[in-house]
PDB file of C-alpha atoms and ligand atoms in Angstrom:
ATOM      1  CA  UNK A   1      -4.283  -7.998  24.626  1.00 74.00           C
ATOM      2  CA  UNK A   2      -3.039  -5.675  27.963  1.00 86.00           C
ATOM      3  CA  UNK A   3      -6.267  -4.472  30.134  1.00 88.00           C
ATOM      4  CA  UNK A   4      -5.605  -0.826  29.796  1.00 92.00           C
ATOM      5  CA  UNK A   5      -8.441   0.036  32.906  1.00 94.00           C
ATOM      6  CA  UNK A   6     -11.565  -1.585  34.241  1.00 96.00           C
ATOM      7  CA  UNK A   7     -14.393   0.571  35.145  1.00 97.00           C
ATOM      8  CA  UNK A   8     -16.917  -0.138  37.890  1.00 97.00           C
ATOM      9  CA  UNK A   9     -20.349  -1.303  36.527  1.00 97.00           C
ATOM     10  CA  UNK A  10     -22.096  -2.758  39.210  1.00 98.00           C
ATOM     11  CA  UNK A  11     -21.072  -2.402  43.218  1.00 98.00           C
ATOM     12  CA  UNK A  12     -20.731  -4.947  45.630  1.00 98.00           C
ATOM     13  CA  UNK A  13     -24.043  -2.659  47.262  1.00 98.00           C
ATOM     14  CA  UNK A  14     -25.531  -3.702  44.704  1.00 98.00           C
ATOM     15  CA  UNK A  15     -24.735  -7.420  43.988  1.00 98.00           C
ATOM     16  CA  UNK A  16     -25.778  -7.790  47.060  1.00 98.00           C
ATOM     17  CA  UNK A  17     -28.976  -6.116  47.094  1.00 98.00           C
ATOM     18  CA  UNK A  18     -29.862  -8.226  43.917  1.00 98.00           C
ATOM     19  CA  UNK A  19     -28.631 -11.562  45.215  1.00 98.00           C
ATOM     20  CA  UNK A  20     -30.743 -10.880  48.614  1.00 98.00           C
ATOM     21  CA  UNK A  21     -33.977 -10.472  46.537  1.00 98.00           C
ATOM     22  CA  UNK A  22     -32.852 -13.753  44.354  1.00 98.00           C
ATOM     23  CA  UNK A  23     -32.740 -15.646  47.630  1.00 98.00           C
ATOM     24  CA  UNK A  24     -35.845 -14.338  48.658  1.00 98.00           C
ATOM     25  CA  UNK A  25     -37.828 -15.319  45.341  1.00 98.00           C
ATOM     26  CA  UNK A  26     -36.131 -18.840  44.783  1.00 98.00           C
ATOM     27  CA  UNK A  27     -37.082 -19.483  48.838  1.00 98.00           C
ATOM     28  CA  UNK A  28     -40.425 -19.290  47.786  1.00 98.00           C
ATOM     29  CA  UNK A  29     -40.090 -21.456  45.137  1.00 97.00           C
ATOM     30  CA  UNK A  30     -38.985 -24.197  47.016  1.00 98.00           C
ATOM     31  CA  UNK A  31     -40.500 -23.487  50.630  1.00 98.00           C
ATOM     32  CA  UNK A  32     -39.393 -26.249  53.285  1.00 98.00           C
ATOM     33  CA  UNK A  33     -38.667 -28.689  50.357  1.00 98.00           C
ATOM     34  CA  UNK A  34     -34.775 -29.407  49.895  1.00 98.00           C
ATOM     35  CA  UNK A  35     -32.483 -27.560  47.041  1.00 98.00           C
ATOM     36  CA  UNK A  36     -28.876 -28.987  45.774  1.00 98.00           C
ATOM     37  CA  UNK A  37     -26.842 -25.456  44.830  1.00 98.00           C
ATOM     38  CA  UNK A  38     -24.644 -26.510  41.704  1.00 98.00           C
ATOM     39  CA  UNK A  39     -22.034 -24.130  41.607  1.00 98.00           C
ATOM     40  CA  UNK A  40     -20.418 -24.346  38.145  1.00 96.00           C
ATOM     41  CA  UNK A  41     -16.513 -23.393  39.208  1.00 95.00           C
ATOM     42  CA  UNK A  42     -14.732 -21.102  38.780  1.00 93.00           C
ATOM     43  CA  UNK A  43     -16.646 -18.154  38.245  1.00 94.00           C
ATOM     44  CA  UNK A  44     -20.180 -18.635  40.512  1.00 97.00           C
ATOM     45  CA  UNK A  45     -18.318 -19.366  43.395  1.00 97.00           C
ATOM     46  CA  UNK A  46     -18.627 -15.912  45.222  1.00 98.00           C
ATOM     47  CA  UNK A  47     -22.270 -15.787  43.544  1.00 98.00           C
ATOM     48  CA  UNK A  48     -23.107 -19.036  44.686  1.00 98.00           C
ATOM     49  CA  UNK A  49     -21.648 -18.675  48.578  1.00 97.00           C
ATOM     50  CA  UNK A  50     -23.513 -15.487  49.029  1.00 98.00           C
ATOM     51  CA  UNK A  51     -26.617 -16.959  47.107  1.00 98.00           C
ATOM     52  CA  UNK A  52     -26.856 -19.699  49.699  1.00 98.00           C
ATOM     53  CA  UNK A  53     -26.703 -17.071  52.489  1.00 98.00           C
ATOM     54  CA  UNK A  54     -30.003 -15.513  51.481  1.00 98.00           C
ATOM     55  CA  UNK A  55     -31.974 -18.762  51.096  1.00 98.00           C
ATOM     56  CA  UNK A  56     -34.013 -20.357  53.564  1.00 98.00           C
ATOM     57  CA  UNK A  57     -35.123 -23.833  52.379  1.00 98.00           C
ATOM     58  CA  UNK A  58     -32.902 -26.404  53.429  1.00 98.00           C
ATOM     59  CA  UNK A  59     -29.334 -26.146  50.821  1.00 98.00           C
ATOM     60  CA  UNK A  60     -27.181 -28.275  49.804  1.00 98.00           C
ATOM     61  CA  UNK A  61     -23.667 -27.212  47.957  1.00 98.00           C
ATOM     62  CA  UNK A  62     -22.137 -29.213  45.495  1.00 98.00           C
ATOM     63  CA  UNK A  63     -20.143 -28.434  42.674  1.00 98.00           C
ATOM     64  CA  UNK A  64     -18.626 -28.977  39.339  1.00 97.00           C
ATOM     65  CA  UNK A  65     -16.013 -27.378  36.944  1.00 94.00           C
ATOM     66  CA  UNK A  66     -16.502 -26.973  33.297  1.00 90.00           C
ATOM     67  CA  UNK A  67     -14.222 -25.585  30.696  1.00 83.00           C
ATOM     68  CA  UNK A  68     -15.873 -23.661  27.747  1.00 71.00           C
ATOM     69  CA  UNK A  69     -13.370 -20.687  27.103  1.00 57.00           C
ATOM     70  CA  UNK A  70      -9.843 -20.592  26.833  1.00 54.00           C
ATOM     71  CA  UNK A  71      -7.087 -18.273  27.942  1.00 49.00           C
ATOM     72  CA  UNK A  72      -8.906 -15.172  25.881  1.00 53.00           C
ATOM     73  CA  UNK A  73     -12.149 -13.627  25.701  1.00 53.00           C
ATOM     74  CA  UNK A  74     -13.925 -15.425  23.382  1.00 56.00           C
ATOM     75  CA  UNK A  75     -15.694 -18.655  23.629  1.00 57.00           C
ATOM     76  CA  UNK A  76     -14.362 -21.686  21.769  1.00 59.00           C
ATOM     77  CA  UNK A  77     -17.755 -23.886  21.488  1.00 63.00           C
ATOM     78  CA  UNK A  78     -16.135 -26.555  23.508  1.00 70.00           C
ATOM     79  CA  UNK A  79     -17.367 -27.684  26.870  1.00 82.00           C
ATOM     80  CA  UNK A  80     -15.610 -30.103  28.866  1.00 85.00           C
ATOM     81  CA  UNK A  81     -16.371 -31.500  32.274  1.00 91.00           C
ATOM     82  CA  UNK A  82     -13.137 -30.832  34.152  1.00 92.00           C
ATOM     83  CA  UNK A  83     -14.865 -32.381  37.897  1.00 96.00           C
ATOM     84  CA  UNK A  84     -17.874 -34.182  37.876  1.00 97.00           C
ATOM     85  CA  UNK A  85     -20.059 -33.920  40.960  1.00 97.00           C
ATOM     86  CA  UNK A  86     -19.489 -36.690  43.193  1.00 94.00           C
ATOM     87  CA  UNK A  87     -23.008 -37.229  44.737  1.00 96.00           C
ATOM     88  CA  UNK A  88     -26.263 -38.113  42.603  1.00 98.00           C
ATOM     89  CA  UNK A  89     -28.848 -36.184  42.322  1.00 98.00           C
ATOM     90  CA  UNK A  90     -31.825 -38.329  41.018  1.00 98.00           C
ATOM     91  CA  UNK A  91     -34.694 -37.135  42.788  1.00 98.00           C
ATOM     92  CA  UNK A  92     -33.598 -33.663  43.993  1.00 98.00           C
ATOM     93  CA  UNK A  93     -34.581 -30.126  43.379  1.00 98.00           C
ATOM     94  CA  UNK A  94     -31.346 -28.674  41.578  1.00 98.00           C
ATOM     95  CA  UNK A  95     -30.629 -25.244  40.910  1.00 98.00           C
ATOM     96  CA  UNK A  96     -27.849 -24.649  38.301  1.00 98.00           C
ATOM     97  CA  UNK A  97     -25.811 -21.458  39.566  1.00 98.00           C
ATOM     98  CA  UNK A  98     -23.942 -19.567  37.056  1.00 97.00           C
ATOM     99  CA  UNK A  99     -21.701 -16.602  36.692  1.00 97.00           C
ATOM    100  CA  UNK A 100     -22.597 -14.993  33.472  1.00 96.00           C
ATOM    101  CA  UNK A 101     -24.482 -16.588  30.389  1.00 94.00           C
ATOM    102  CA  UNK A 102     -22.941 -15.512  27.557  1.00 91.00           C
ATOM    103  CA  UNK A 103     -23.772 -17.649  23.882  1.00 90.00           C
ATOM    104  CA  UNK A 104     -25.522 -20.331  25.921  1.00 92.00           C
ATOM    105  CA  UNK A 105     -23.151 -23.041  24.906  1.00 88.00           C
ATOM    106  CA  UNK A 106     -21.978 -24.300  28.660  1.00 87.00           C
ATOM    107  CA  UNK A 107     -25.383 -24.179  29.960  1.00 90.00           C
ATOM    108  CA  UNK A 108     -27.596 -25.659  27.112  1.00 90.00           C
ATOM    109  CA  UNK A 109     -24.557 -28.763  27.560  1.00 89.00           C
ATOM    110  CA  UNK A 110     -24.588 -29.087  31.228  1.00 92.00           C
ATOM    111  CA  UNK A 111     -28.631 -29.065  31.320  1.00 93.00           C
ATOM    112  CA  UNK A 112     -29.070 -31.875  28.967  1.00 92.00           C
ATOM    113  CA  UNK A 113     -25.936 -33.758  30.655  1.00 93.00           C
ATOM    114  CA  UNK A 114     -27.547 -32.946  34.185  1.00 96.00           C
ATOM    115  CA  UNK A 115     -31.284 -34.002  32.838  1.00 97.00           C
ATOM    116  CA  UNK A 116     -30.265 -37.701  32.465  1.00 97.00           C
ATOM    117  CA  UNK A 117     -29.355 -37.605  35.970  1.00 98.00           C
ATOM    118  CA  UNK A 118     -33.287 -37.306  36.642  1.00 98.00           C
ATOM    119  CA  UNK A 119     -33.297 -34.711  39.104  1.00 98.00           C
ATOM    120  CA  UNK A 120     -36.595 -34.013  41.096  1.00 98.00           C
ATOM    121  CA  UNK A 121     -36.397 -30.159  39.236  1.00 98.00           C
ATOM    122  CA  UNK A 122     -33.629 -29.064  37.783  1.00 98.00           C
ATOM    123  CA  UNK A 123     -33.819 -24.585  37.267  1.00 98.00           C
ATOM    124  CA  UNK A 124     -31.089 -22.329  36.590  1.00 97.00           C
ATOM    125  CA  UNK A 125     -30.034 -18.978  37.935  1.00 97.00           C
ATOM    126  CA  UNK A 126     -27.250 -16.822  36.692  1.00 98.00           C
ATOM    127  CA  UNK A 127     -25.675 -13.439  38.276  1.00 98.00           C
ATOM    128  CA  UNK A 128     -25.588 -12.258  34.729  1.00 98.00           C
ATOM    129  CA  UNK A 129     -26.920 -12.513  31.400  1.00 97.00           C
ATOM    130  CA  UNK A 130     -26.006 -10.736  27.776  1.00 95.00           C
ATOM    131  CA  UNK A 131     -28.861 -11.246  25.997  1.00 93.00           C
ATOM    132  CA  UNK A 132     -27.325 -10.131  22.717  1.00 92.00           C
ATOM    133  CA  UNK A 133     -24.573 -13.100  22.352  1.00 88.00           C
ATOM    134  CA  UNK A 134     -26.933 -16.032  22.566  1.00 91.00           C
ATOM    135  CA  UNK A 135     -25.826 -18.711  20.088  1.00 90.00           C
ATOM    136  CA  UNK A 136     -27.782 -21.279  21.980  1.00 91.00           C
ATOM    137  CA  UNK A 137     -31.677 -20.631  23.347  1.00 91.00           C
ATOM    138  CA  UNK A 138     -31.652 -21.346  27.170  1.00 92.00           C
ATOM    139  CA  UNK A 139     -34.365 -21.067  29.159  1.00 91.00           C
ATOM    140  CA  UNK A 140     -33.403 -19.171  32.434  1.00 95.00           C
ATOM    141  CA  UNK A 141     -34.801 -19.244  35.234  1.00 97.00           C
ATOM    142  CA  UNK A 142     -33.599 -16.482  37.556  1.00 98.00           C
ATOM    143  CA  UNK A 143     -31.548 -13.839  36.460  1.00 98.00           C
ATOM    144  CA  UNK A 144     -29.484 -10.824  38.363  1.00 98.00           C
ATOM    145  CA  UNK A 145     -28.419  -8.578  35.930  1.00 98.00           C
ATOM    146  CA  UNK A 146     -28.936  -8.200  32.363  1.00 97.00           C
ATOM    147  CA  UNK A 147     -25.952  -6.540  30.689  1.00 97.00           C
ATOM    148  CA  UNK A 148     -24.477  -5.001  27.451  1.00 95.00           C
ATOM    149  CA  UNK A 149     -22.542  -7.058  24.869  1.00 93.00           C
ATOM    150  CA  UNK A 150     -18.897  -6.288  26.769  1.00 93.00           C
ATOM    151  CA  UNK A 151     -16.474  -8.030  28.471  1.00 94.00           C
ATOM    152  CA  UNK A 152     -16.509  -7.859  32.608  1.00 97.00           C
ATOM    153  CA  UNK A 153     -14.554  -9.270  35.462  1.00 97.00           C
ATOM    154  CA  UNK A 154     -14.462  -9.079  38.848  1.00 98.00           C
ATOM    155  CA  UNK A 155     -17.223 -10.983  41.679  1.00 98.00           C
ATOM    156  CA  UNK A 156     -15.972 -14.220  40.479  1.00 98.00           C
ATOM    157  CA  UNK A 157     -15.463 -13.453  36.765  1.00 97.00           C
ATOM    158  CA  UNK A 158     -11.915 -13.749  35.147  1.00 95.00           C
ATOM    159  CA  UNK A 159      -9.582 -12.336  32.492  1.00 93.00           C
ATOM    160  CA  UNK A 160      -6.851 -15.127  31.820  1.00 90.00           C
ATOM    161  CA  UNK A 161      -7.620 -15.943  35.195  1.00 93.00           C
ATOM    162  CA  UNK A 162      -6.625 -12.863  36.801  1.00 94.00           C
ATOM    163  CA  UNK A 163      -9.546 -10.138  38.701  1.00 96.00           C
ATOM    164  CA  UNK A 164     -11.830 -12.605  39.975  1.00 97.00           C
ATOM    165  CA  UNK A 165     -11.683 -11.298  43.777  1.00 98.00           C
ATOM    166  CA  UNK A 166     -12.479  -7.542  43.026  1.00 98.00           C
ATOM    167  CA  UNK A 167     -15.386  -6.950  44.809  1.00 98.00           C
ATOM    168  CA  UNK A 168     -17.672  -5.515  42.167  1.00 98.00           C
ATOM    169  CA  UNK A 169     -18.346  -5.951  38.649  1.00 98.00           C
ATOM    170  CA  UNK A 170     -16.228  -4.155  36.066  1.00 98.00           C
ATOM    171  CA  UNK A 171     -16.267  -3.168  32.206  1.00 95.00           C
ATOM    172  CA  UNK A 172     -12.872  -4.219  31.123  1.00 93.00           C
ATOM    173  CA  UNK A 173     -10.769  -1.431  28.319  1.00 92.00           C
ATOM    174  CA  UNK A 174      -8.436  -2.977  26.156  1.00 88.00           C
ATOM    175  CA  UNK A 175      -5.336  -1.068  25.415  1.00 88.00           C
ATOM    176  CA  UNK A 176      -4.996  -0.165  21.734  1.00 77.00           C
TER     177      UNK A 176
HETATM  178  P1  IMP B 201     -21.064 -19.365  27.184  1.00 52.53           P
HETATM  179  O1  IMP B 201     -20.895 -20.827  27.044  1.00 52.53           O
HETATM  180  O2  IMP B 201     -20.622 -18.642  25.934  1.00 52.53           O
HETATM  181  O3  IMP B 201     -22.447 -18.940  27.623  1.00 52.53           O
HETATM  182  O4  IMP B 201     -19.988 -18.884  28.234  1.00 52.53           O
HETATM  183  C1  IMP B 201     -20.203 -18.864  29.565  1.00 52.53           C
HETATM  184  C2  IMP B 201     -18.886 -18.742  30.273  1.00 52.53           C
HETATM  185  O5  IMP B 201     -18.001 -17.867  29.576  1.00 52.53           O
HETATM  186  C3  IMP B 201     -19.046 -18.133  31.636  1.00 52.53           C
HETATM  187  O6  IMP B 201     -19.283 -19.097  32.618  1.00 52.53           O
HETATM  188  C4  IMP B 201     -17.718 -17.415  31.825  1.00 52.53           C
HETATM  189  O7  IMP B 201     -16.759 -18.302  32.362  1.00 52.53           O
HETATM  190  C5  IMP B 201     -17.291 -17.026  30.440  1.00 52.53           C
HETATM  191  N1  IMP B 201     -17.613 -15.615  30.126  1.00 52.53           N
HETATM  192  C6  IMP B 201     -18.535 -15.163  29.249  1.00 52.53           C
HETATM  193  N2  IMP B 201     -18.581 -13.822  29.212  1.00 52.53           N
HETATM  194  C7  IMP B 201     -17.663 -13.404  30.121  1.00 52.53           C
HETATM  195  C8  IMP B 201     -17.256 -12.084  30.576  1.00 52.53           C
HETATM  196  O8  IMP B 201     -17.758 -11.015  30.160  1.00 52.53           O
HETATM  197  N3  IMP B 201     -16.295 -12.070  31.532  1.00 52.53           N
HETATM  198  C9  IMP B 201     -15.717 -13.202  32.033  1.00 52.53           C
HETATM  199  N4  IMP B 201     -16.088 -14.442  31.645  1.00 52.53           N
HETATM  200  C10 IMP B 201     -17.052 -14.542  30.699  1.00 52.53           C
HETATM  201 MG1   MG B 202     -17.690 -19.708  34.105  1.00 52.53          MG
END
């Protein structure tokens, strides 16, 4: 498959807009009381960074890097933990950040992987979500974007690796 154009769906004006009023609503929810950001690599990492910007209770960033798709656009059903975290996180408020939930498969694994940790809390937040392809029921906590059933890249989110540093959020066309 050759990318034949990607078209701008959401501007970095307005990621960041969103991800402001995120910050603002989860800093309520946790007030003076720590949080432990888990930044699920690759993807959430420019999420999670600006995320952190906009919150005011007390953060701390750790992180760990699953693999759920492979080199195409489809997702295999297989989640592997490709780097642990290397801290514990029994007794701590944890927020789960994520790039995009798509069928639900690498978050419905990581939560009940994380939940025998015994964290204090343990929510999850996601820059996007497409509704439509859930295989697996998760419950989410915090949400940016909703989005159509397509394929996007950019702010984070790859195509065989490639586009993750544009800016903003793009619809990806497939040449025919
Ligand atoms: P899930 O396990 O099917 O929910 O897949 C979640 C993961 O698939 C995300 O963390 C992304 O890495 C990847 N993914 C799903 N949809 C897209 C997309 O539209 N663009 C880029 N990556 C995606
Ligand atoms: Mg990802």
């Amino acid at each position: 498959m050759k990318i034949k154009a990607i078209h701008e769906y959401l501007s970095e004006e307005k990621i960041a807009k969103r991800i402001a009023e995120m910050g603002t609503q989860i800093s309520e929810v946790y007030g003076d009381e720590p949080v432990c950001l888990i930044c699920i690599l690759k993807g959430s990492v420019f999420f999670t960074v600006e995320l952190a910007k906009r919150i005011t209770s007390p953060v701390e960033l750790e992180f760990m890097c699953v693999s759920s798709y492979g080199a195409g656009t489809s997702s295999s059903g297989v989640v592997k933990i490709v780097k642990d975290l290397d801290v514990s996180i029994e007794g701590k408020n944890v927020l789960l950040v994520e790039d995009i939930i798509d069928s639900g498969r690498t978050l419905s694994y990581l939560l009940e992987n994380l939940k025998t940790r015994n964290p204090k809390s343990l929510r999850l937040c996601t820059l996007l979500d497409k509704p439509e392809r859930r295989v697996v029921d998760v419950k989410v906590d915090y949400v940016g974007f909703e989005i159509p059933d397509e394929f996007v890249v950019g702010y984070g989110l790859d195509y065989d690796q490639k586009y993750r540093n544009l800016p903003y959020i793009g619809y990806v066309e497939i040449e025919e």
